[in-house]
Short mmCIF file of C-alpha atoms and ligand atoms in Angstrom, two decimals:
data_model
loop_
_atom_site.label_atom_id
_atom_site.label_comp_id
_atom_site.label_asym_id
_atom_site.label_seq_id
_atom_site.Cartn_x
_atom_site.Cartn_y
_atom_site.Cartn_z
CA MET A 1 105.70 150.93 97.24
CA THR A 2 102.49 150.77 95.36
CA ASN A 3 102.49 150.74 91.60
CA LEU A 4 99.30 152.45 91.11
CA TYR A 5 100.34 155.07 88.71
CA LYS A 6 102.09 153.30 86.31
CA SER A 7 101.89 155.50 83.01
CA VAL A 8 99.97 154.53 80.16
CA PRO A 9 100.26 156.14 76.70
CA ILE A 10 97.55 158.87 76.62
CA ARG A 11 95.78 158.75 73.12
CA SER A 12 95.24 161.82 71.19
CA SER A 13 91.58 163.13 71.04
CA GLU A 14 89.48 165.89 69.59
CA ILE A 15 87.49 168.24 71.32
CA THR A 16 83.93 167.98 69.95
CA PRO A 17 83.20 171.33 67.96
CA LYS A 18 80.61 173.43 69.45
CA HIS A 19 78.07 173.30 66.68
CA GLU A 20 77.72 169.57 67.65
CA TYR A 21 76.83 170.10 71.22
CA LEU A 22 73.09 170.73 70.79
CA SER A 23 71.64 167.37 72.80
CA ARG A 24 68.47 166.32 73.84
CA ARG A 25 68.49 168.43 76.81
CA ASP A 26 69.29 171.33 74.74
CA PHE A 27 66.26 170.58 72.91
CA MET A 28 64.38 169.79 76.06
CA LYS A 29 65.52 173.26 77.55
CA ALA A 30 64.76 175.35 74.53
CA ALA A 31 61.17 173.75 74.61
CA SER A 32 60.58 174.39 78.09
CA LEU A 33 62.16 178.14 77.57
CA ALA A 34 59.73 178.47 74.55
CA ALA A 35 56.80 176.97 76.48
CA GLY A 36 57.19 180.02 78.60
CA ALA A 37 57.40 182.34 75.57
CA ALA A 38 54.79 181.38 73.05
CA PHE A 39 56.07 183.44 70.19
CA LEU A 40 59.11 180.76 70.16
CA THR A 41 57.25 177.51 70.38
CA ALA A 42 57.14 176.83 66.61
CA CYS A 43 60.80 177.17 66.72
CA ALA A 44 61.80 175.14 69.45
CA PRO A 45 63.27 171.76 67.57
CA SER A 46 61.65 168.70 68.93
CA ALA A 47 63.29 166.26 70.51
CA THR A 48 63.15 163.82 67.71
CA GLU A 49 65.41 165.81 65.75
CA GLU A 50 68.19 164.61 67.97
CA PRO A 51 71.16 163.47 65.65
CA GLN A 52 71.68 159.61 66.01
CA ASN A 53 74.82 158.36 67.36
CA ALA A 54 75.79 161.93 67.96
CA GLU A 55 78.13 162.81 71.09
CA PRO A 56 76.04 163.45 74.29
CA GLY A 57 76.43 167.50 74.41
CA PRO A 58 76.59 169.48 77.73
CA THR A 59 73.46 171.68 77.93
CA SER A 60 75.37 175.04 79.26
CA GLY A 61 78.17 175.72 77.08
CA ALA A 62 81.32 174.16 75.79
CA THR A 63 83.66 175.43 78.34
CA ASP A 64 84.53 175.66 82.13
CA GLU A 65 84.59 179.29 83.64
CA LEU A 66 88.23 179.53 82.66
CA GLY A 67 87.30 178.92 79.01
CA ASP A 68 88.56 175.57 78.61
CA PRO A 69 86.64 173.47 76.36
CA VAL A 70 84.98 170.25 77.95
CA ASN A 71 87.04 166.82 77.03
CA THR A 72 85.13 164.55 74.62
CA TYR A 73 82.55 162.03 75.69
CA GLU A 74 84.86 159.32 74.33
CA ASP A 75 88.08 160.66 76.51
CA ILE A 76 85.89 160.90 79.75
CA THR A 77 84.62 157.55 79.64
CA HIS A 78 87.37 155.44 78.22
CA TYR A 79 90.35 157.12 80.44
CA ASN A 80 89.53 156.10 83.79
CA ASN A 81 90.82 155.60 87.13
CA TYR A 82 88.60 152.58 88.95
CA TYR A 83 91.15 150.43 90.76
CA GLU A 84 87.97 147.86 91.61
CA PHE A 85 88.32 146.81 87.93
CA THR A 86 91.80 147.32 86.80
CA VAL A 87 94.60 149.73 87.01
CA ASP A 88 94.72 149.99 83.11
CA LYS A 89 93.18 153.24 82.54
CA GLN A 90 91.65 152.17 78.93
CA GLY A 91 90.35 148.83 80.05
CA VAL A 92 88.13 150.10 82.92
CA ALA A 93 85.04 150.73 80.42
CA GLY A 94 84.87 147.39 79.10
CA LEU A 95 85.35 145.52 82.51
CA ALA A 96 82.78 147.65 84.12
CA GLN A 97 80.07 147.69 81.40
CA ASP A 98 78.00 144.85 83.23
CA PHE A 99 78.50 146.43 86.49
CA THR A 100 74.89 146.37 88.50
CA THR A 101 73.86 149.63 89.44
CA ASN A 102 70.26 149.07 90.21
CA PRO A 103 69.01 148.34 92.65
CA TRP A 104 71.38 150.55 94.65
CA THR A 105 71.00 152.21 98.21
CA ILE A 106 73.23 154.85 100.11
CA GLU A 107 73.07 154.67 103.67
CA VAL A 108 73.89 158.16 105.65
CA GLY A 109 74.20 157.74 109.20
CA GLY A 110 76.60 157.80 111.82
CA LEU A 111 76.88 161.43 114.16
CA VAL A 112 73.44 162.43 112.71
CA ASN A 113 69.80 163.21 114.11
CA LYS A 114 67.94 161.68 111.10
CA PRO A 115 69.93 158.59 109.50
CA LYS A 116 68.47 157.66 106.00
CA THR A 117 68.82 155.32 103.35
CA PHE A 118 68.40 156.49 99.99
CA ALA A 119 67.19 154.41 97.31
CA ILE A 120 68.82 155.74 94.11
CA GLU A 121 65.82 156.89 92.32
CA ASP A 122 64.56 158.90 95.49
CA ILE A 123 67.85 160.83 95.56
CA LEU A 124 67.13 161.83 91.56
CA LYS A 125 63.69 163.01 92.82
CA LEU A 126 64.67 164.64 96.03
CA PHE A 127 67.52 166.42 94.87
CA PRO A 128 67.23 168.72 91.48
CA GLN A 129 69.91 168.04 89.45
CA GLU A 130 71.75 170.49 87.67
CA GLU A 131 75.00 170.83 85.25
CA ARG A 132 78.31 171.77 86.48
CA ILE A 133 81.65 171.89 84.50
CA TYR A 134 84.57 171.11 86.38
CA ARG A 135 88.08 170.46 85.86
CA LEU A 136 89.40 167.08 87.31
CA ARG A 137 92.99 166.98 88.11
CA CYS A 138 94.45 163.57 88.75
CA VAL A 139 97.53 163.26 90.94
CA GLU A 140 99.27 161.53 88.22
CA ALA A 141 99.23 165.19 86.60
CA TRP A 142 96.89 164.66 83.97
CA SER A 143 93.49 166.19 83.78
CA MET A 144 90.10 166.71 82.25
CA VAL A 145 87.29 169.07 81.92
CA ILE A 146 84.04 166.94 82.60
CA PRO A 147 80.50 168.33 82.22
CA TRP A 148 78.86 166.71 85.45
CA THR A 149 75.31 166.82 86.62
CA GLY A 150 74.66 166.52 90.13
CA PHE A 151 73.62 168.51 93.09
CA SER A 152 75.45 169.54 96.08
CA LEU A 153 77.01 166.95 98.86
CA ALA A 154 75.74 169.87 101.53
CA SER A 155 72.07 169.41 100.31
CA LEU A 156 72.24 165.74 101.38
CA LEU A 157 74.10 166.34 104.66
CA GLU A 158 71.90 168.74 105.68
CA MET A 159 68.72 166.35 105.14
CA VAL A 160 70.42 164.01 107.74
CA GLU A 161 71.24 166.69 110.34
CA PRO A 162 74.88 166.39 111.44
CA THR A 163 75.29 166.80 115.20
CA SER A 164 77.55 169.36 116.68
CA ASP A 165 80.21 166.09 117.43
CA ALA A 166 80.49 165.39 113.45
CA LYS A 167 83.64 166.88 112.24
CA TYR A 168 84.47 164.72 109.29
CA VAL A 169 82.53 162.72 106.60
CA ARG A 170 83.54 159.25 105.15
CA PHE A 171 82.48 157.84 101.87
CA GLU A 172 82.59 153.92 101.13
CA THR A 173 82.45 152.35 97.89
CA VAL A 174 80.24 149.18 97.40
CA TYR A 175 82.55 146.23 98.10
CA ARG A 176 81.47 143.30 95.82
CA PRO A 177 84.44 141.42 94.68
CA GLU A 178 82.46 138.95 92.37
CA GLU A 179 81.68 141.93 90.22
CA MET A 180 84.92 143.65 90.62
CA ARG A 181 87.81 141.97 90.48
CA GLY A 182 90.60 144.46 91.56
CA GLN A 183 88.93 144.19 94.92
CA LYS A 184 90.66 140.70 95.07
CA SER A 185 94.09 142.36 95.27
CA PRO A 186 95.73 142.38 98.68
CA PHE A 187 97.43 145.58 97.96
CA TYR A 188 94.71 147.97 99.12
CA THR A 189 92.16 148.23 102.25
CA TRP A 190 89.14 147.52 100.27
CA PRO A 191 86.49 148.70 100.24
CA TYR A 192 87.45 151.92 98.66
CA GLN A 193 87.09 154.96 101.55
CA GLU A 194 87.45 158.36 101.00
CA GLY A 195 86.91 161.71 103.65
CA LEU A 196 86.45 165.15 104.01
CA ARG A 197 86.46 167.83 106.91
CA ILE A 198 82.86 168.62 107.29
CA ASP A 199 83.38 172.43 106.28
CA GLU A 200 85.12 170.94 102.94
CA ALA A 201 81.94 168.89 102.53
CA MET A 202 79.69 171.49 102.93
CA ASN A 203 81.30 173.87 100.33
CA GLU A 204 79.23 174.23 97.64
CA LEU A 205 81.38 173.16 95.30
CA ALA A 206 81.63 169.58 96.44
CA LEU A 207 79.25 167.66 94.16
CA LEU A 208 77.60 164.25 94.16
CA ALA A 209 77.30 163.28 90.40
CA THR A 210 74.75 161.02 88.89
CA GLY A 211 75.27 162.35 85.14
CA ILE A 212 77.92 163.53 82.37
CA TYR A 213 77.15 165.28 79.45
CA GLY A 214 73.41 165.24 80.57
CA GLU A 215 73.57 161.41 80.08
CA THR A 216 73.19 158.81 82.87
CA ILE A 217 76.60 158.39 84.75
CA LEU A 218 78.41 155.08 83.44
CA PRO A 219 79.99 152.38 85.45
CA GLN A 220 83.25 153.33 84.72
CA ASN A 221 82.68 156.77 85.94
CA GLY A 222 81.24 155.61 89.09
CA ALA A 223 77.67 154.69 88.59
CA PRO A 224 75.14 155.25 90.03
CA ILE A 225 76.48 158.10 92.13
CA ARG A 226 79.89 159.63 92.92
CA LEU A 227 81.83 162.28 94.65
CA VAL A 228 83.38 165.10 92.95
CA VAL A 229 85.73 167.63 94.90
CA PRO A 230 87.36 169.69 92.03
CA TRP A 231 89.89 171.37 94.18
CA LYS A 232 91.49 168.25 95.44
CA TYR A 233 93.29 165.45 93.39
CA GLY A 234 91.05 163.23 91.82
CA PHE A 235 91.57 160.37 94.18
CA LYS A 236 89.14 162.21 96.71
CA SER A 237 86.57 161.74 94.23
CA ILE A 238 85.41 158.33 95.32
CA LYS A 239 83.19 156.44 92.89
CA SER A 240 79.93 154.13 93.14
CA ILE A 241 79.12 155.34 97.02
CA VAL A 242 76.97 153.16 98.93
CA LYS A 243 77.80 154.50 102.81
CA ILE A 244 78.37 157.97 104.03
CA GLU A 245 78.88 158.40 107.63
CA LEU A 246 79.31 161.37 109.93
CA VAL A 247 82.18 160.84 112.12
CA SER A 248 84.01 162.64 114.88
CA GLU A 249 87.96 161.60 113.90
CA GLN A 250 89.65 161.95 110.47
CA PRO A 251 88.86 158.95 108.63
CA ALA A 252 91.31 156.22 106.98
CA THR A 253 91.36 156.33 103.29
CA LEU A 254 92.74 153.83 100.93
CA TRP A 255 95.57 155.75 99.41
CA ASN A 256 96.49 157.18 102.48
CA ASN A 257 96.76 153.40 103.94
CA ALA A 258 98.67 152.45 100.85
CA GLY A 259 101.08 155.33 101.10
CA PRO A 260 101.10 157.85 103.81
CA ASN A 261 103.77 160.11 102.43
CA GLU A 262 102.65 160.12 98.82
CA TYR A 263 98.78 160.61 99.64
CA GLY A 264 97.62 162.91 102.03
CA PHE A 265 94.34 163.21 103.93
CA TYR A 266 93.83 167.11 102.49
CA ALA A 267 95.12 166.27 98.65
CA ASN A 268 94.00 169.61 97.58
CA VAL A 269 96.05 170.46 94.26
CA ASN A 270 99.12 172.29 94.83
CA PRO A 271 101.75 172.68 92.17
CA GLY A 272 104.17 173.89 94.87
CA VAL A 273 103.99 170.61 96.63
CA ASP A 274 105.67 167.56 94.53
CA HIS A 275 104.54 164.16 94.86
CA PRO A 276 107.70 162.33 96.09
CA ARG A 277 108.09 160.64 92.73
CA TRP A 278 107.20 163.60 90.16
CA SER A 279 106.39 167.55 90.17
CA GLN A 280 102.99 168.61 90.44
CA ALA A 281 103.67 172.05 88.83
CA THR A 282 102.49 171.05 85.29
CA GLU A 283 99.57 168.78 84.03
CA ARG A 284 98.66 167.18 80.76
CA ARG A 285 95.25 168.14 79.80
CA ILE A 286 93.75 165.03 77.84
CA GLY A 287 93.40 165.80 73.96
CA GLU A 288 96.38 168.45 74.20
CA ILE A 289 99.85 168.13 73.32
CA SER A 290 101.88 170.85 75.51
CA ARG A 291 101.59 170.69 79.28
CA ARG A 292 99.86 173.41 81.14
CA GLY A 293 100.78 174.81 84.40
CA THR A 294 98.55 173.69 87.49
CA LEU A 295 96.80 176.13 89.52
CA PRO A 296 96.48 176.18 92.97
CA PHE A 297 93.62 174.28 94.41
CA ASN A 298 92.93 173.48 90.67
CA GLY A 299 91.86 177.04 90.05
CA TYR A 300 88.81 176.86 92.78
CA GLY A 301 91.02 178.74 95.13
CA GLU A 302 88.97 181.73 95.66
CA GLN A 303 85.90 179.44 96.62
CA VAL A 304 88.18 177.32 99.00
CA ARG A 305 91.15 179.17 100.30
CA HIS A 306 89.07 180.03 103.44
CA LEU A 307 89.22 176.57 104.49
CA TYR A 308 92.65 176.16 105.07
CA GLU A 309 93.56 179.45 106.42
CA GLY A 310 96.23 178.97 109.31
CA MET A 311 97.51 175.93 107.95
CA ASP A 312 100.89 174.65 106.23
CA LEU A 313 99.81 172.93 103.27
CA SER A 314 103.17 171.37 102.75
CA VAL A 315 102.52 169.44 106.05
CA ASN A 316 98.94 168.93 105.29
CA TYR A 317 99.36 167.83 101.68
N1 LIG B 401 87.04 155.86 93.13
C1 LIG B 401 87.15 154.30 93.63
N2 LIG B 401 86.03 153.95 94.24
N3 LIG B 401 88.10 153.71 92.90
C2 LIG B 401 89.20 154.17 92.20
O1 LIG B 401 89.96 153.37 92.00
N4 LIG B 401 90.21 156.30 91.48
C3 LIG B 401 90.07 157.85 91.59
C4 LIG B 401 88.74 158.60 91.67
N5 LIG B 401 87.81 157.77 92.50
C5 LIG B 401 88.83 155.66 92.11
C6 LIG B 401 87.76 156.23 92.49
C7 LIG B 401 90.94 158.40 90.65
S1 LIG B 401 92.91 158.27 91.21
C8 LIG B 401 90.80 159.45 89.89
S2 LIG B 401 91.72 160.48 89.21
C9 LIG B 401 89.32 159.66 89.55
O2 LIG B 401 88.29 158.64 90.54
C10 LIG B 401 88.83 159.42 88.16
O3 LIG B 401 87.71 159.29 87.72
P1 LIG B 401 86.94 159.42 86.32
O4 LIG B 401 87.69 157.97 86.03
O5 LIG B 401 85.55 159.52 86.37
O6 LIG B 401 88.03 160.49 85.26
#
């Protein structure tokens, strides 16, 4: 069986104090708000006042909607799962730093009326980027809170007009073994592939992310564009996507191929269904000492529970 989730000690980390959060984008936001209210203009700090070497800061507060603080930029960018580079979470950042992310295109096709290949710079122009703070719960039972920037997957899919035969969406990571040495491993079916049912993909929560902490996303986090599906285990959130295909049948996925009884297609966060080798009832939030209880659908049940009505989620794990 796959050794994918060997345990690596977790570094203790600090949560950045709120007062350090003011970033360049805060300044820019403040400045544009101020521009609309002339009396404030003089008070808006200029971008040049940004402290040097400060950790990038989220722009819309420091907590998610449950009040949980965001993880540090350091932890988010140095504790990663990205098997194309290495299975060592703390080694990904170093090995990925020279990964080529420009030029980059994403081909969106399959069962659609208007297939289109997007250059990454056009994506950034076509789809306004917004900040969303989401919890990411890894199947290995650790979690983080991450301030992403990106846009709804639904808006991209709507642009290509899926046909009525399109029932699933299939995603593929770039295949470039000369830059990603992990892709030489014979244990996995490269390139990394993932999939969603079309109604899941159209849910407003499903995000295509291009940034973290208001900064361009780094290679270790899936540059230049990756999926984030916050109610599912982290392995559904495929990185460095080059292809999105609308299909009629449930697509194969890398983890399901590697261990069908361990990694299901749905992979909804579910404290009631254990992984065959460990419990999913609790999780370790990176940066915290004691474990916390895992929430069904990672706390996003209200927004997504209806997608699974009538399904037995212990069978469709
Ligand atoms: N995407 C690709 N292409 N390769 C991977 O190994 N790992 C997944 C997911 N996406 C992975 C991937 C897993 S298991 C997790 S938990 C998240 O990415 C981790 O994302 P992060 O490193 O940005 O926190």
